[in-house]
Amino acid sequence: MSEPNRPRGLDHLVIGVHDLDAAGRLYERLGFRVGARNRHPWGTENRIVQFPGAFLELITVGDPGAIPQHAPHRFSFGAFVRDALARGEGLSMLVLESKDAKADAEIFKDAAIGDFEPFFFERQARRPDGSEVRVAFSLAFAENDRAPACGFFTCQQHEPQNFWNPAFQQHANGTTGLAAAIMLAENPTDHHIFLSAFTGERSLKSNSLGISAPLPRGRFDILTPHAAFQLFAGEEGAPGPRFAGFVVTVPDLAAVRALLAAGDIPSLQVGERIVVPSGAAMGCMVAFEKG
C-alpha cells in the first residue's frame, strides 16, 4: 500500500439542485464558467465549475430508478445525493484529493470513520473543442456519525490530464481558486477527531468561532451558527450540523459586485467579503474574498 497524501487538499464540493439547467444559469450569472451536462450510470447528472486543482459539482437526480441503495461496506453516492435533495438544495458533500483511494479507505477504517469499499467509475468528458476523452476516479468514503447530513469522501483521479483544463478555469468573475468549505455546528469541537482523521491535518486551529483545518489547497472551517452569522451575514439559518457554502478568491471585489448587480443577484458586503446568501443561490452560500 502506498503512502497517501496527508494532509489532503480540497478537491471538490457536491452541490445538490433540483433543476440542473437552472443551476447552470444561476452560476453563469454569478460569473462562473459552467461545463456541459454529464450523466452517471447510477442515476445522477452533473455540471462542473472548474478551478485550478478543485471544482464545484452541481448535481441532480436524473433517473431515480437507477440509484442503488446503500449496502454493507457499500456507500451509494446516488442515494446520498437523492436523500440530501429531499431535505433541500445546497452543499451536501465535501471531497478531498487523494493519491491512493484504497489507502485512504484503510486509514478511514482504522480511524473508525468509515468501513466502505473504494468505488471506481469512469465516464466520457468533453473538451472545449467538443472532442471526448476518458476520465476515471476512485472514491474512498468516510462518515461523521455526529453529522449524518454531511457527506465526505476522497477522490483519486486516474486521468487528470483529461480532466483539468485551463480553458475551463477562466471565469467572468475572475475566480482564481476555491478557498474554503464552510460547515455549521452548535459545538464545532465535537467534530475535532473526525476532522483531523479525514483531512490528515493534525494541527487544527481552534478559537471562539469554531475549528479550522488549513489544507494544502484551501481550508475546511466548522463554525458555530453565530460565528457564521458574523462572518457571512444571513447564514444563521437552520440548525446544524450542516454545510453552509463555500468561499472563492478573486482579484477584484468591486468587479464582482458590479457583475452580481448586473445579473440581479442579491449580495452583501460582510467585512472584506462579498456574500451571496444561500437563499439567493439554491441553498448554497457563495462568498468572494480577495486573494
Short mmCIF file of C-alpha atoms in Angstrom, two decimals:
data_model
loop_
_atom_site.label_atom_id
_atom_site.label_comp_id
_atom_site.label_asym_id
_atom_site.label_seq_id
_atom_site.Cartn_x
_atom_site.Cartn_y
_atom_site.Cartn_z
CA MET A 1 0.00 0.00 0.00
CA SER A 2 1.47 3.35 -0.99
CA GLU A 3 1.58 6.24 1.44
CA PRO A 4 -1.43 8.50 0.78
CA ASN A 5 -1.12 12.24 0.69
CA ARG A 6 -1.68 13.80 4.09
CA PRO A 7 -2.94 16.35 4.73
CA ARG A 8 -5.37 16.26 1.83
CA GLY A 9 -6.33 19.42 -0.08
CA LEU A 10 -9.80 20.42 -1.24
CA ASP A 11 -10.78 18.53 -4.40
CA HIS A 12 -14.43 19.39 -4.99
CA LEU A 13 -17.79 20.21 -3.45
CA VAL A 14 -21.04 18.40 -4.28
CA ILE A 15 -23.96 20.85 -4.52
CA GLY A 16 -27.42 19.32 -4.95
CA VAL A 17 -30.02 21.14 -7.06
CA HIS A 18 -33.46 20.22 -8.32
CA ASP A 19 -33.05 21.85 -11.74
CA LEU A 20 -29.56 21.39 -13.18
CA ASP A 21 -30.05 23.76 -16.10
CA ALA A 22 -31.43 26.47 -13.82
CA ALA A 23 -28.43 25.98 -11.55
CA GLY A 24 -26.14 26.34 -14.56
CA ARG A 25 -27.79 29.61 -15.49
CA LEU A 26 -27.52 30.88 -11.91
CA TYR A 27 -23.81 30.07 -11.68
CA GLU A 28 -23.22 31.74 -15.02
CA ARG A 29 -24.91 34.86 -13.64
CA LEU A 30 -22.59 34.54 -10.64
CA GLY A 31 -19.75 34.83 -13.13
CA PHE A 32 -18.63 31.21 -13.35
CA ARG A 33 -17.99 29.16 -16.47
CA VAL A 34 -20.22 26.08 -16.23
CA GLY A 35 -19.49 22.85 -18.07
CA ALA A 36 -21.85 20.68 -20.10
CA ARG A 37 -24.21 18.11 -18.57
CA ASN A 38 -22.70 14.73 -17.67
CA ARG A 39 -24.59 11.54 -16.80
CA HIS A 40 -23.63 8.90 -14.24
CA PRO A 41 -24.74 5.26 -14.57
CA TRP A 42 -26.19 5.36 -11.03
CA GLY A 43 -28.90 7.91 -11.81
CA THR A 44 -27.34 11.32 -11.16
CA GLU A 45 -26.33 14.07 -13.60
CA ASN A 46 -23.90 16.92 -13.08
CA ARG A 47 -22.36 20.08 -14.43
CA ILE A 48 -18.92 21.22 -13.29
CA VAL A 49 -17.35 24.57 -12.44
CA GLN A 50 -13.58 24.11 -12.55
CA PHE A 51 -10.78 25.99 -10.79
CA PRO A 52 -7.05 25.17 -10.64
CA GLY A 53 -6.95 21.85 -8.78
CA ALA A 54 -10.52 21.98 -7.47
CA PHE A 55 -14.09 22.21 -8.73
CA LEU A 56 -17.76 22.55 -7.90
CA GLU A 57 -20.09 19.70 -8.85
CA LEU A 58 -23.65 20.87 -9.44
CA ILE A 59 -25.69 17.69 -9.27
CA THR A 60 -29.26 16.43 -9.58
CA VAL A 61 -31.15 13.14 -9.82
CA GLY A 62 -31.82 12.27 -13.45
CA ASP A 63 -33.05 8.67 -13.16
CA PRO A 64 -34.30 7.73 -9.68
CA GLY A 65 -34.77 4.12 -10.74
CA ALA A 66 -31.07 3.69 -11.45
CA ILE A 67 -29.93 4.69 -7.95
CA PRO A 68 -28.56 1.73 -5.93
CA GLN A 69 -29.27 1.55 -2.22
CA HIS A 70 -26.64 1.62 0.48
CA ALA A 71 -25.38 -1.83 1.45
CA PRO A 72 -22.90 -3.20 3.99
CA HIS A 73 -19.48 -1.76 3.13
CA ARG A 74 -21.00 -0.08 0.07
CA PHE A 75 -21.70 3.65 0.06
CA SER A 76 -24.24 4.73 -2.56
CA PHE A 77 -23.29 8.17 -3.86
CA GLY A 78 -26.58 8.41 -5.77
CA ALA A 79 -28.68 7.52 -2.73
CA PHE A 80 -26.89 10.11 -0.61
CA VAL A 81 -27.47 12.83 -3.24
CA ARG A 82 -31.15 11.82 -3.55
CA ASP A 83 -31.73 11.86 0.21
CA ALA A 84 -29.89 15.15 0.66
CA LEU A 85 -32.01 16.76 -2.06
CA ALA A 86 -35.15 15.50 -0.35
CA ARG A 87 -34.10 17.65 2.64
CA GLY A 88 -33.28 20.63 0.44
CA GLU A 89 -30.88 22.04 -2.12
CA GLY A 90 -27.34 23.02 -1.25
CA LEU A 91 -23.84 21.79 -0.47
CA SER A 92 -24.09 18.22 0.80
CA MET A 93 -20.66 16.59 0.30
CA LEU A 94 -17.06 17.67 0.89
CA VAL A 95 -14.41 15.94 -1.21
CA LEU A 96 -10.65 15.96 -0.62
CA GLU A 97 -7.93 14.98 -3.08
CA SER A 98 -6.43 11.50 -2.94
CA LYS A 99 -3.26 9.91 -4.25
CA ASP A 100 -4.44 6.43 -3.26
CA ALA A 101 -8.13 5.84 -2.57
CA LYS A 102 -7.52 2.27 -1.39
CA ALA A 103 -5.03 3.52 1.18
CA ASP A 104 -7.44 6.24 2.28
CA ALA A 105 -10.21 3.66 2.76
CA GLU A 106 -7.91 1.63 5.03
CA ILE A 107 -6.98 4.73 7.01
CA PHE A 108 -10.65 5.66 7.45
CA LYS A 109 -11.44 2.11 8.60
CA ASP A 110 -8.57 2.14 11.11
CA ALA A 111 -9.73 5.52 12.41
CA ALA A 112 -13.33 4.23 12.72
CA ILE A 113 -14.70 6.90 10.39
CA GLY A 114 -15.71 4.60 7.54
CA ASP A 115 -15.74 0.96 6.54
CA PHE A 116 -16.53 1.15 2.83
CA GLU A 117 -15.01 -0.44 -0.24
CA PRO A 118 -13.37 2.11 -2.57
CA PHE A 119 -15.59 2.92 -5.53
CA PHE A 120 -14.22 3.18 -9.08
CA PHE A 121 -16.00 4.72 -12.05
CA GLU A 122 -15.26 6.28 -15.40
CA ARG A 123 -17.15 8.40 -17.90
CA GLN A 124 -16.60 10.39 -21.07
CA ALA A 125 -15.82 14.09 -20.76
CA ARG A 126 -15.90 16.76 -23.41
CA ARG A 127 -13.03 19.13 -24.16
CA PRO A 128 -13.64 22.77 -25.13
CA ASP A 129 -13.28 21.76 -28.81
CA GLY A 130 -16.09 19.20 -28.43
CA SER A 131 -13.89 16.08 -28.54
CA GLU A 132 -14.49 13.33 -25.99
CA VAL A 133 -11.90 11.92 -23.57
CA ARG A 134 -11.97 9.36 -20.76
CA VAL A 135 -11.94 10.45 -17.14
CA ALA A 136 -11.77 7.96 -14.27
CA PHE A 137 -11.92 8.20 -10.49
CA SER A 138 -11.62 6.11 -7.33
CA LEU A 139 -13.51 7.29 -4.27
CA ALA A 140 -12.95 6.49 -0.59
CA PHE A 141 -15.91 7.34 1.64
CA ALA A 142 -15.91 8.41 5.28
CA GLU A 143 -18.77 9.18 7.63
CA ASN A 144 -19.16 11.50 10.58
CA ASP A 145 -21.73 9.97 12.92
CA ARG A 146 -22.28 13.39 14.51
CA ALA A 147 -23.11 14.97 11.14
CA PRO A 148 -25.22 12.43 9.21
CA ALA A 149 -26.48 15.03 6.73
CA CYS A 150 -22.92 15.78 5.60
CA GLY A 151 -21.11 13.52 3.14
CA PHE A 152 -17.34 13.05 2.99
CA PHE A 153 -15.01 11.25 0.61
CA THR A 154 -11.66 11.48 -1.11
CA CYS A 155 -11.21 11.38 -4.88
CA GLN A 156 -8.29 9.89 -6.80
CA GLN A 157 -8.06 10.92 -10.45
CA HIS A 158 -6.69 8.30 -12.85
CA GLU A 159 -6.71 10.51 -15.96
CA PRO A 160 -6.01 14.00 -14.56
CA GLN A 161 -4.61 15.21 -17.87
CA ASN A 162 -8.04 14.63 -19.43
CA PHE A 163 -9.98 16.37 -16.66
CA TRP A 164 -8.13 19.56 -15.77
CA ASN A 165 -8.19 22.21 -18.48
CA PRO A 166 -7.11 25.87 -18.10
CA ALA A 167 -9.77 26.87 -20.66
CA PHE A 168 -12.46 25.75 -18.20
CA GLN A 169 -10.86 27.74 -15.37
CA GLN A 170 -11.40 31.20 -16.86
CA HIS A 171 -14.35 32.89 -15.15
CA ALA A 172 -16.04 36.22 -15.76
CA ASN A 173 -15.90 36.94 -12.02
CA GLY A 174 -12.13 36.39 -12.02
CA THR A 175 -12.13 33.48 -9.56
CA THR A 176 -8.62 32.16 -9.03
CA GLY A 177 -9.32 29.30 -6.63
CA LEU A 178 -11.51 27.53 -4.10
CA ALA A 179 -10.54 29.00 -0.72
CA ALA A 180 -12.79 27.25 1.81
CA ALA A 181 -15.72 24.99 2.52
CA ILE A 182 -17.93 26.06 5.43
CA MET A 183 -19.83 23.79 7.81
CA LEU A 184 -22.05 24.81 10.72
CA ALA A 185 -22.29 23.02 14.07
CA GLU A 186 -23.51 24.07 17.51
CA ASN A 187 -20.36 22.55 19.03
CA PRO A 188 -17.58 22.51 16.43
CA THR A 189 -15.18 20.73 18.79
CA ASP A 190 -17.47 17.68 18.67
CA HIS A 191 -16.05 17.15 15.17
CA HIS A 192 -12.37 17.63 16.01
CA ILE A 193 -11.40 13.94 15.93
CA PHE A 194 -13.27 13.29 12.69
CA LEU A 195 -11.90 16.44 11.04
CA SER A 196 -8.32 15.53 11.88
CA ALA A 197 -8.68 11.92 10.69
CA PHE A 198 -10.47 12.82 7.47
CA THR A 199 -8.23 15.70 6.41
CA GLY A 200 -5.00 14.22 7.73
CA GLU A 201 -4.22 17.61 9.27
CA ARG A 202 -3.14 17.17 12.90
CA SER A 203 -2.64 20.86 13.74
CA LEU A 204 -6.19 22.20 13.65
CA LYS A 205 -6.86 25.82 14.52
CA SER A 206 -9.42 26.45 17.25
CA ASN A 207 -10.95 29.66 18.58
CA SER A 208 -14.28 31.11 19.70
CA LEU A 209 -15.60 30.94 16.13
CA GLY A 210 -15.01 27.21 15.67
CA ILE A 211 -12.28 24.97 14.29
CA SER A 212 -10.41 25.08 11.01
CA ALA A 213 -8.25 22.67 9.05
CA PRO A 214 -5.68 24.52 6.90
CA LEU A 215 -5.07 22.28 3.89
CA PRO A 216 -2.57 22.18 1.01
CA ARG A 217 -5.38 23.59 -1.11
CA GLY A 218 -7.88 25.77 0.73
CA ARG A 219 -9.28 25.07 4.18
CA PHE A 220 -12.27 23.46 5.88
CA ASP A 221 -13.97 25.54 8.58
CA ILE A 222 -16.55 24.27 11.08
CA LEU A 223 -18.23 27.33 12.62
CA THR A 224 -20.89 27.93 15.22
CA PRO A 225 -24.11 29.34 13.72
CA HIS A 226 -23.44 32.64 15.48
CA ALA A 227 -19.91 32.83 14.06
CA ALA A 228 -21.22 32.06 10.59
CA PHE A 229 -23.74 34.86 11.00
CA GLN A 230 -20.92 37.25 11.93
CA LEU A 231 -18.67 36.17 9.05
CA PHE A 232 -21.31 35.51 6.39
CA ALA A 233 -24.31 37.64 7.38
CA GLY A 234 -27.63 35.91 6.97
CA GLU A 235 -26.30 32.36 7.29
CA GLU A 236 -27.53 31.51 10.78
CA GLY A 237 -30.42 29.58 9.24
CA ALA A 238 -31.39 26.03 10.11
CA PRO A 239 -29.56 24.18 12.89
CA GLY A 240 -26.54 22.06 12.06
CA PRO A 241 -24.51 20.11 11.68
CA ARG A 242 -24.75 21.01 8.00
CA PHE A 243 -22.74 22.54 5.21
CA ALA A 244 -23.40 26.22 4.57
CA GLY A 245 -21.44 27.03 1.40
CA PHE A 246 -18.02 27.94 0.08
CA VAL A 247 -15.55 30.77 -0.44
CA VAL A 248 -13.61 31.56 -3.62
CA THR A 249 -10.78 34.02 -4.18
CA VAL A 250 -10.97 36.84 -6.73
CA PRO A 251 -8.59 39.68 -7.62
CA ASP A 252 -11.19 42.47 -7.67
CA LEU A 253 -14.19 42.62 -5.31
CA ALA A 254 -15.54 45.77 -6.97
CA ALA A 255 -15.74 43.95 -10.30
CA VAL A 256 -17.58 41.07 -8.62
CA ARG A 257 -20.02 43.49 -7.01
CA ALA A 258 -20.76 45.08 -10.38
CA LEU A 259 -21.17 41.68 -12.07
CA LEU A 260 -23.62 40.49 -9.41
CA ALA A 261 -25.62 43.71 -9.68
CA ALA A 262 -25.79 43.33 -13.46
CA GLY A 263 -27.03 39.77 -13.01
CA ASP A 264 -29.62 40.88 -10.44
CA ILE A 265 -28.01 38.62 -7.80
CA PRO A 266 -28.61 39.72 -4.19
CA SER A 267 -25.35 40.13 -2.27
CA LEU A 268 -24.00 41.60 0.94
CA GLN A 269 -20.69 43.19 1.86
CA VAL A 270 -19.53 41.47 5.05
CA GLY A 271 -16.15 42.75 6.15
CA GLU A 272 -13.76 42.06 3.29
CA ARG A 273 -16.05 39.55 1.60
CA ILE A 274 -18.98 39.73 -0.78
CA VAL A 275 -21.58 37.15 0.18
CA VAL A 276 -24.40 35.76 -1.92
CA PRO A 277 -26.70 34.24 0.73
CA SER A 278 -27.94 30.68 0.39
CA GLY A 279 -31.48 31.90 -0.12
CA ALA A 280 -30.41 33.56 -3.36
CA ALA A 281 -28.18 30.67 -4.53
CA MET A 282 -30.20 27.45 -4.39
CA GLY A 283 -29.36 26.68 -0.77
CA CYS A 284 -25.58 27.14 -1.02
CA MET A 285 -23.92 30.35 0.15
CA VAL A 286 -21.28 31.71 -2.22
CA ALA A 287 -18.68 34.10 -0.82
CA PHE A 288 -15.95 36.01 -2.64
CA GLU A 289 -12.79 37.25 -0.95
CA LYS A 290 -9.75 39.00 -2.35
CA GLY A 291 -6.79 36.76 -2.93
#
